[in-house]
XYZ file of C-alpha atoms in Angstrom:
477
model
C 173.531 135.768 119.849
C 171.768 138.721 117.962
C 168.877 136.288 116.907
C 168.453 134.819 120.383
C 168.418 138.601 121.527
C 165.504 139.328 118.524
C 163.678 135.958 119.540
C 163.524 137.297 122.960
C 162.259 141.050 122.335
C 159.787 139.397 120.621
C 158.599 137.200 123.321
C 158.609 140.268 125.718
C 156.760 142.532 123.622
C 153.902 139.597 123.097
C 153.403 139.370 126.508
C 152.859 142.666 126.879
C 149.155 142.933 126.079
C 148.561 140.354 128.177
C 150.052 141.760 131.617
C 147.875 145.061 130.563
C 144.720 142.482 130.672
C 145.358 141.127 133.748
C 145.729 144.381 135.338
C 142.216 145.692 133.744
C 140.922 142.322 135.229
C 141.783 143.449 138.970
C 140.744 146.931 138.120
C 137.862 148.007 136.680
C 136.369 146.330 133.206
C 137.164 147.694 129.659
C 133.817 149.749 128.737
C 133.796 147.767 125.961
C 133.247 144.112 128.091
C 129.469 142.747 128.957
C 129.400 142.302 132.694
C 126.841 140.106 134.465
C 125.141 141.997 137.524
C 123.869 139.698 140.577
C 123.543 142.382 142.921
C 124.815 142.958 146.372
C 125.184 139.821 148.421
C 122.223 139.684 151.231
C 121.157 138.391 154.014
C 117.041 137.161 155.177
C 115.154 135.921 157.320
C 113.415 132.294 157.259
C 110.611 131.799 155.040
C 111.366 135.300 153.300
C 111.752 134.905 149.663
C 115.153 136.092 148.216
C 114.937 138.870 146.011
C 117.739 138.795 142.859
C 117.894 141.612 140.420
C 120.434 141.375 137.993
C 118.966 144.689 136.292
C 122.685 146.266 136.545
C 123.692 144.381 134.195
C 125.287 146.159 131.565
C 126.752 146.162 127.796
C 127.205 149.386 126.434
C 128.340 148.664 123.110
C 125.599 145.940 122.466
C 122.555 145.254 124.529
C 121.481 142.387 127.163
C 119.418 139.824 125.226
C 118.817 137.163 128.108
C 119.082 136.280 131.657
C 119.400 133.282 133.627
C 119.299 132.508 136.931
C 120.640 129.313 138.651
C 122.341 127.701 142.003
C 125.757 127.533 142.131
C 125.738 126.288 145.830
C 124.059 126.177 149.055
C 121.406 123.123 150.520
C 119.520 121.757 147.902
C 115.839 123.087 149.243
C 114.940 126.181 146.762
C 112.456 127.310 143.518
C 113.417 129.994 141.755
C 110.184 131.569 140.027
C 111.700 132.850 137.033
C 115.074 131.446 136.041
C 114.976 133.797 132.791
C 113.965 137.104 134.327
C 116.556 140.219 135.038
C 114.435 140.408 138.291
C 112.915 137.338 140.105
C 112.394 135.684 143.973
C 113.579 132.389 145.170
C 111.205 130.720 147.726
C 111.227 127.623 149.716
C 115.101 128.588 150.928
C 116.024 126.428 154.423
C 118.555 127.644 156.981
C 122.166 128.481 155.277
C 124.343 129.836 152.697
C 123.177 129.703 149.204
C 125.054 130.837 145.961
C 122.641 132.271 143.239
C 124.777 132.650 139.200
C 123.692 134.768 136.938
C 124.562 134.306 132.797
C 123.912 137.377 130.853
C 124.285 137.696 126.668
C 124.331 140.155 124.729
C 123.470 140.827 121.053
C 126.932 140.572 120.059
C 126.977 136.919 121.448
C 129.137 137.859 124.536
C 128.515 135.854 127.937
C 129.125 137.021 131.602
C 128.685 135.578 134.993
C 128.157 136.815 138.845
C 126.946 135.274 141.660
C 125.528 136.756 144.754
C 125.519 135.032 148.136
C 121.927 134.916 150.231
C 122.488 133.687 153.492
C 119.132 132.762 155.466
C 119.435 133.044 159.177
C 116.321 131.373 161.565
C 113.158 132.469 161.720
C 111.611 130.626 164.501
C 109.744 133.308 166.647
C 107.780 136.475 164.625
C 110.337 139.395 164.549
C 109.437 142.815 166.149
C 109.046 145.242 163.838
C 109.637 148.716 163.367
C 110.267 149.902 159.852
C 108.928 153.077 160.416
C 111.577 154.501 157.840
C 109.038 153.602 154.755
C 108.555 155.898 152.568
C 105.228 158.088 153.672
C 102.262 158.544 151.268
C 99.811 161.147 152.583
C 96.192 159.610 151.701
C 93.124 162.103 151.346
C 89.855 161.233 153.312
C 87.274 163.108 150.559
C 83.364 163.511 152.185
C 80.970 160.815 150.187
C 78.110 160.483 152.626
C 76.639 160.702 156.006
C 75.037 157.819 157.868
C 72.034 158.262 159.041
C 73.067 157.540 162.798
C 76.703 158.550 164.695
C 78.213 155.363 165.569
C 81.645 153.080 165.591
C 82.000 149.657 164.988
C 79.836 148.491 161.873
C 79.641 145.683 159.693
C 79.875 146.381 156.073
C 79.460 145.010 152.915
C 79.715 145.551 149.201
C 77.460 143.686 146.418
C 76.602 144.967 142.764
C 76.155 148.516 143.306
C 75.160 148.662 146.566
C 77.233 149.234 149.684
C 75.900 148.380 153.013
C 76.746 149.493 156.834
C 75.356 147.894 159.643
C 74.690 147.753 163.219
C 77.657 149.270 165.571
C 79.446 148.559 168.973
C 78.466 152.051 170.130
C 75.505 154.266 168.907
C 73.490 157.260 170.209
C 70.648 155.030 170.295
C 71.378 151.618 171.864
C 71.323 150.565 175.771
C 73.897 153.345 177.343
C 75.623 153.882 174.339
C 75.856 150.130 172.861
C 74.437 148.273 169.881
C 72.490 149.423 166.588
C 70.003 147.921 164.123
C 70.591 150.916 161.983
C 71.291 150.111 158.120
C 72.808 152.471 155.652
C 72.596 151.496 152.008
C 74.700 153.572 149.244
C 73.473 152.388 145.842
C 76.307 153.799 143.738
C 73.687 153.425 140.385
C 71.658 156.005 141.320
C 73.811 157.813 143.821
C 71.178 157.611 146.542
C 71.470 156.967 150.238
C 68.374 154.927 151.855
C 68.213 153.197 155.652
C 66.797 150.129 157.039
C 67.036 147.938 160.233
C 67.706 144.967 161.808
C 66.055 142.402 163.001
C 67.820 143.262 166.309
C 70.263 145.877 167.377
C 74.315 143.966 167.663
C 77.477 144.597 166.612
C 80.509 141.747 165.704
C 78.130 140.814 163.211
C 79.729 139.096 160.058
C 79.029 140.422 156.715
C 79.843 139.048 153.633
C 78.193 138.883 149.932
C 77.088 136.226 147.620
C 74.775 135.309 145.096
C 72.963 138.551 145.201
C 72.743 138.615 148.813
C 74.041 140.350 151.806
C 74.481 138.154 155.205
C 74.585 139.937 158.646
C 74.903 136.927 160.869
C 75.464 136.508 164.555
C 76.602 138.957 166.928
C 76.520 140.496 170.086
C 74.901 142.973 172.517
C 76.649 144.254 175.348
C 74.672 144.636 178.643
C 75.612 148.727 179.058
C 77.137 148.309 182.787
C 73.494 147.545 183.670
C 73.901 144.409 185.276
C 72.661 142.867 182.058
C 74.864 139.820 180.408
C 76.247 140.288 177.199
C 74.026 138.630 174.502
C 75.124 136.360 171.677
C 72.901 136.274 168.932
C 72.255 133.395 165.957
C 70.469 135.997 164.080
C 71.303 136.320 160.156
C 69.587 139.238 158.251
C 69.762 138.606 154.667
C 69.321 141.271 152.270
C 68.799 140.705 148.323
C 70.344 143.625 146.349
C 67.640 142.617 143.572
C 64.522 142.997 145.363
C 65.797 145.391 148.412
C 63.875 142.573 150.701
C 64.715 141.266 154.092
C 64.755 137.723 155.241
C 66.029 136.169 158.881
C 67.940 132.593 159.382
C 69.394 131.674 162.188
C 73.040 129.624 163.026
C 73.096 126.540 164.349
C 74.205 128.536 168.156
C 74.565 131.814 168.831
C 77.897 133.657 168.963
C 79.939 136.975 167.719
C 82.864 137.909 165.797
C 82.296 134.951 163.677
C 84.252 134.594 160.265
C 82.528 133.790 156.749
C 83.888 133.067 153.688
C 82.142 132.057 149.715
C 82.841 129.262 147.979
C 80.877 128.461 144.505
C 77.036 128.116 146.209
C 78.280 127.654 149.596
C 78.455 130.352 152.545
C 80.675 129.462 155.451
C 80.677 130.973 158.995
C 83.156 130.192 161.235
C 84.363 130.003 164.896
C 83.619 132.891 166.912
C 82.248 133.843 170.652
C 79.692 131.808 172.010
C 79.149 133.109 175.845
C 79.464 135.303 178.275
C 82.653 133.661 179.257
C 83.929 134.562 175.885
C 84.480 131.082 175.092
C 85.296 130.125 171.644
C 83.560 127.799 168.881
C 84.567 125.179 166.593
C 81.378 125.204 164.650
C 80.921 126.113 160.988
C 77.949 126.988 159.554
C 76.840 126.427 155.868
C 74.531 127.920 153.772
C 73.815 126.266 150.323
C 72.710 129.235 147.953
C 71.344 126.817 145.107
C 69.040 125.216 147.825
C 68.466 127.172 150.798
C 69.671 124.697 152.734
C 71.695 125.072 155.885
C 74.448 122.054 157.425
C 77.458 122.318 160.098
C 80.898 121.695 160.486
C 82.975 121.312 162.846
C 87.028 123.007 163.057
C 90.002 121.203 163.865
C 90.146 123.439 167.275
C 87.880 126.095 168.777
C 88.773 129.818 168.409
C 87.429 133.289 167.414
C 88.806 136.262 165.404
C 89.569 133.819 162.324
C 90.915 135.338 159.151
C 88.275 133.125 156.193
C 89.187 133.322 152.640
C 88.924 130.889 149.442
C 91.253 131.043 146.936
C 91.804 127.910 144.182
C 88.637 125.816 145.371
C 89.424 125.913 148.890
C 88.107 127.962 152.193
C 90.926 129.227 154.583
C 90.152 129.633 158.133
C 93.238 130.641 159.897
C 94.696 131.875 162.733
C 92.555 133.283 165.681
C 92.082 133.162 169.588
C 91.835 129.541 170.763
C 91.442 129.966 174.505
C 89.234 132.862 175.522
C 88.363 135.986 172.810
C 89.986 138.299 174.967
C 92.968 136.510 176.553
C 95.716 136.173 173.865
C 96.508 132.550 173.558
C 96.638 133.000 169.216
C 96.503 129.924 166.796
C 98.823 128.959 163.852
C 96.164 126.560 162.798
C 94.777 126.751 159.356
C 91.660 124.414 158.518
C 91.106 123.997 154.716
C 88.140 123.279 153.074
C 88.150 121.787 149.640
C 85.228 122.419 147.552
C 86.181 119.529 145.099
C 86.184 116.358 147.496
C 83.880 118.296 150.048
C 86.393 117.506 152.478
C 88.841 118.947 155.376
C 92.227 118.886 156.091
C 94.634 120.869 158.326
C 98.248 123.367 158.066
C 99.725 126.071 159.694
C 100.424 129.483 159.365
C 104.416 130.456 159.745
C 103.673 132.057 163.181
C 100.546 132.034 165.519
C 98.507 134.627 164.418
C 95.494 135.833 167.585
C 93.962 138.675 165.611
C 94.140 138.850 161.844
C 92.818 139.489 158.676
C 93.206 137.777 155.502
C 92.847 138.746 151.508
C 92.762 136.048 148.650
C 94.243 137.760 145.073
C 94.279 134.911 142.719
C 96.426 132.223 143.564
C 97.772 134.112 146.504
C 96.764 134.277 149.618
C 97.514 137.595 152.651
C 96.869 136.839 155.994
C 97.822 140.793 158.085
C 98.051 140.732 161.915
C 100.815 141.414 164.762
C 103.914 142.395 162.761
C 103.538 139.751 160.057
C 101.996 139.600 156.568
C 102.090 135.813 155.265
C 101.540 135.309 151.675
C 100.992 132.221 150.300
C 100.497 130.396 147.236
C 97.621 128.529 147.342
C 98.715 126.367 143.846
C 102.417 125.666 144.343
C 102.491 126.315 148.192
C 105.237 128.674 148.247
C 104.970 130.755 151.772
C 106.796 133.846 152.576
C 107.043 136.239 155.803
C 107.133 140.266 155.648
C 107.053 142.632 158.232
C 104.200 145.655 158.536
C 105.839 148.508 159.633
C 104.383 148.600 163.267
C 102.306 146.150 165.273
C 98.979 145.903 164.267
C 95.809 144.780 165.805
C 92.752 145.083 163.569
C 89.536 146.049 164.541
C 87.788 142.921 165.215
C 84.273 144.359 164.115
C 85.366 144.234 160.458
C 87.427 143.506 157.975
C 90.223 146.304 157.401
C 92.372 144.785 154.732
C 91.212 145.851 151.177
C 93.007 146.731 147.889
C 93.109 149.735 145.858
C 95.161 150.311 142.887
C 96.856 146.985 142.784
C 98.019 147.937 146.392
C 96.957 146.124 149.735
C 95.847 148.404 152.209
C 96.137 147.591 155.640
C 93.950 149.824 158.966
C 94.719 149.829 162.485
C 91.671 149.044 164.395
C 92.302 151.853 167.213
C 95.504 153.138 169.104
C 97.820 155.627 168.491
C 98.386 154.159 164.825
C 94.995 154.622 163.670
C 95.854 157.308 161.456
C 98.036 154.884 159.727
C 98.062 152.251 157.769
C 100.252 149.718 155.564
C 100.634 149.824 151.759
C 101.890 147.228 149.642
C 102.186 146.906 146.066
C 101.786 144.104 144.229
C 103.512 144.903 141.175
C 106.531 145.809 142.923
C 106.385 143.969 146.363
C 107.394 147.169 148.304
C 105.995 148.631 151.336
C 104.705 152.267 152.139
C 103.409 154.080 155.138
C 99.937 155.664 154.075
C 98.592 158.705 156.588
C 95.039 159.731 156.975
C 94.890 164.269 157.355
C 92.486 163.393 160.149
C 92.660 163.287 163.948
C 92.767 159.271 165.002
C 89.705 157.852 164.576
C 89.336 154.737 165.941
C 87.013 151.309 165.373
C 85.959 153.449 161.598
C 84.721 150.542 159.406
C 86.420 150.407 155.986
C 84.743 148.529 152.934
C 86.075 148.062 149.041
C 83.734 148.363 146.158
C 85.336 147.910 143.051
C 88.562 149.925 143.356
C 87.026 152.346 145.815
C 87.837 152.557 149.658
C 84.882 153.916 151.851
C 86.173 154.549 155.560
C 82.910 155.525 157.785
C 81.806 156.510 161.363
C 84.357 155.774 164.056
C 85.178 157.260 167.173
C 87.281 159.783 168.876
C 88.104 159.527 172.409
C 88.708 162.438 174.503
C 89.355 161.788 178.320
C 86.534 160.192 179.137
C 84.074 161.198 176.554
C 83.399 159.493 173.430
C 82.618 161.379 170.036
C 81.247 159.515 167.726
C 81.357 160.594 163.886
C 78.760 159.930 161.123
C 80.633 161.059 158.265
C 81.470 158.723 155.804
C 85.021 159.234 153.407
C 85.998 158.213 150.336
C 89.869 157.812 150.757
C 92.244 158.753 147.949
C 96.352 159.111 147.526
């Protein structure tokens, strides 16, 4: 009896430790213990990349030596980017509930697992947005210049060390207040500011450098309420940063707010207005740089206010108005040309996109406009969808997406916003609010140059009067 007694004091007492383990198991673990991080479970939007961060992770005896990332459940439609990173995105997710593991070592060999759940919910019409709860960076407008002539609405352009402005929708010097032939050229070399003109006074002129050589092609003149039509141009000034000369082409019709884009020897201009009636053109013209040679195209569908970008041996023309310029019937269409085959093929953006501008970074490719910024892969095709913090309509005239500090900057065109403007950094893939000190200036043209931002002219409104600035910024923050 006394040894069955022992035998079972001895049982009891085993057990102990264990029943303490279990307990620390629905507690909290022993300090001691590696334990696997997948972060809060989360919940997205179609064709918005899931972001895991198993960064928590923690071993505080010992150190976390590797990470891996996997699928424990969910539809079978996924790509994680990297499976070995503490932080990483999965793209390419379909409608559902997905299950994401994370495996963790240490140094001292020890292995631990969480998983975090990522449910995506339909994404079928653009969300509204209003995320004005971003962090706010205060940006500094710092005086760099002053054009030779007041106006709003320019073209501009950056080559070597030269930065050009352009024309403008309103000027002291056109018919009642419209249109400009005026050129301002900053060489950055010497630090100098010279002038020169036109071959005739427009504005929605595109503007675009390559192969030593500034393009101002097409645009418009508006008829000043004098009974006068509005004039579409085929006019292309061409300016070579070598020699300082002028030259004049012309586009197979004439029409404004047209779209160009560079690719190897090849200059593309796009779509655009081509009459009074504000009706919209399928034709592309193309300029061969190695022969001085021009040829057309034709797009998939007609429309103006395209967003034209190349990125891995292809040309990009997406988005745009496909009815009239001016009444908002927007296009999801993208046409692609490749360089390689010299041939075109079709997709679609993730949403119709009417007014929009586009940036290619590498492989990637940002198309900005409404409350959406698509970014796309251009190699692998992965596609995701984030909001800007308000709605956003850029200035048609020119481009106002640029990038400065590894961030993507991102103007309003003119509205109460127009002291605003989107940031969004690359490294990190977060967003910011950026604020300009000044009064709202609307229609200002802004331009890159290296890793410089030049924001110039613009207007002011003030009941019925229009002030129109000649000052030209250098922005900082």
């Amino acid at each position: 009896m006394k040894s069955l007694l022992k035998a079972s004091m001895a049982l009891l007492l085993a057990a102990l430790p264990f029943a303490s383990c279990d307990d620390d198991d629905e507690g909290t673990v022993p300090e001691t213990m590696l334990k696997a991080d997948a972060g809060p479970d989360q919940t997205i939007n179609l064709f918005s990349p899931a972001r895991l961060d198993g960064s928590n992770s923690t071993s505080p005896d010992s150190r976390v030596t590797s990470y891996e990332w996997a699928k424990a459940y969910g539809p079978d439609d996924f790509r994680i980017q990297y499976e070995d990173s503490a932080k990483t995105e999965v793209y390419n997710l379909v409608v559902g509930i997905y299950g994401f593991a994370l495996t963790v070592r240490d140094a001292a060999g020890r292995v631990s697992s969480d998983t975090v759940q990522v449910t995506v919910n339909q994404g079928d019409v653009e969300p509204l947005c209003d995320q004005t709860d971003r962090p706010v960076v205060n940006a500094r407008l710092v005086p760099f210049g002053t054009l030779s002539e007041a106006r709003s609405g320019m073209a501009a352009a950056a080559a070597g060390t030269k930065v050009l402005f352009a024309g403008a929708a309103f000027s002291g010097a056109g018919i009642n207040g419209y249109g400009s032939s005026r050129v301002d050229i900053y060489d950055a070399a010497t630090g100098t500011w010279s002038t020169a003109r036109l071959s005739v006074a427009r504005s929605a002129i595109a503007a675009i450098a390559a192969g030593g050589k500034v393009f101002f092609a097409g645009g418009r003149l508006h008829g000043g309420g004098t009974g006068t039509p509005d004039l579409n141009f085929s006019t292309v000034d061409i300016y070579d940063t070598a020699t300082g000369t002028w030259s004049v082409a012309s586009l197979s019709e004439p029409r404004a707010f047209v779209s160009a884009a560079v690719l190897g020897n090849k200059v593309f201009f796009a779509g655009g207005e081509r009459g009074a009636n504000y009706s919209v053109s399928d034709r592309v013209d193309i300029y061969d740089l190695s022969t001085g040679q021009w040829s057309t195209a034709t797009l998939s569908e007609p429309r103006g206010l395209i967003a034209a970008v190349s990125a891995g041996g292809k040309v990009y023309f997406a988005g745009g108005q496909k009815e009239s310029l001016w009444d908002s019937v927007p296009s999801d269409r993208i046409d692609v040309y490749n360089g390689a085959s010299d041939s075109w093929s079709t997709d679609s953006l993730t949403y119709p996109m009417g007014s929009l501008n586009g940036l290619a970074l590498a492989d990637e490719v940002y198309w900005l406009g409404g409350c959406t910024m698509e970014r796309r892969n251009v190699r692998t095709g992965e596609t995701s969808v984030e909001q800007l913090f308000k709605p956003a309509t850029p200035n048609p005239m020119n481009n106002q997406a640029v990038v400065k500090d590894n961030k993507i900057l991102f103007f309003r065109g003119a509205g109460d916003d127009a002291h605003m403007f989107d940031i969004y950094d690359l490294a990190t893939r977060t967003w910011s609010i950026g604020v300009l000190p000044q009064d709202v200036i609307n229609y200002k043209t802004i331009v890159s140059a290296g890793n410089e931002v030049y924001l110039a002219g613009g207007a002011t409104y003030g009941g019925n009067l229009i002030s129109l600035s000649n000052q030209v910024w250098r922005l900082e923050f």
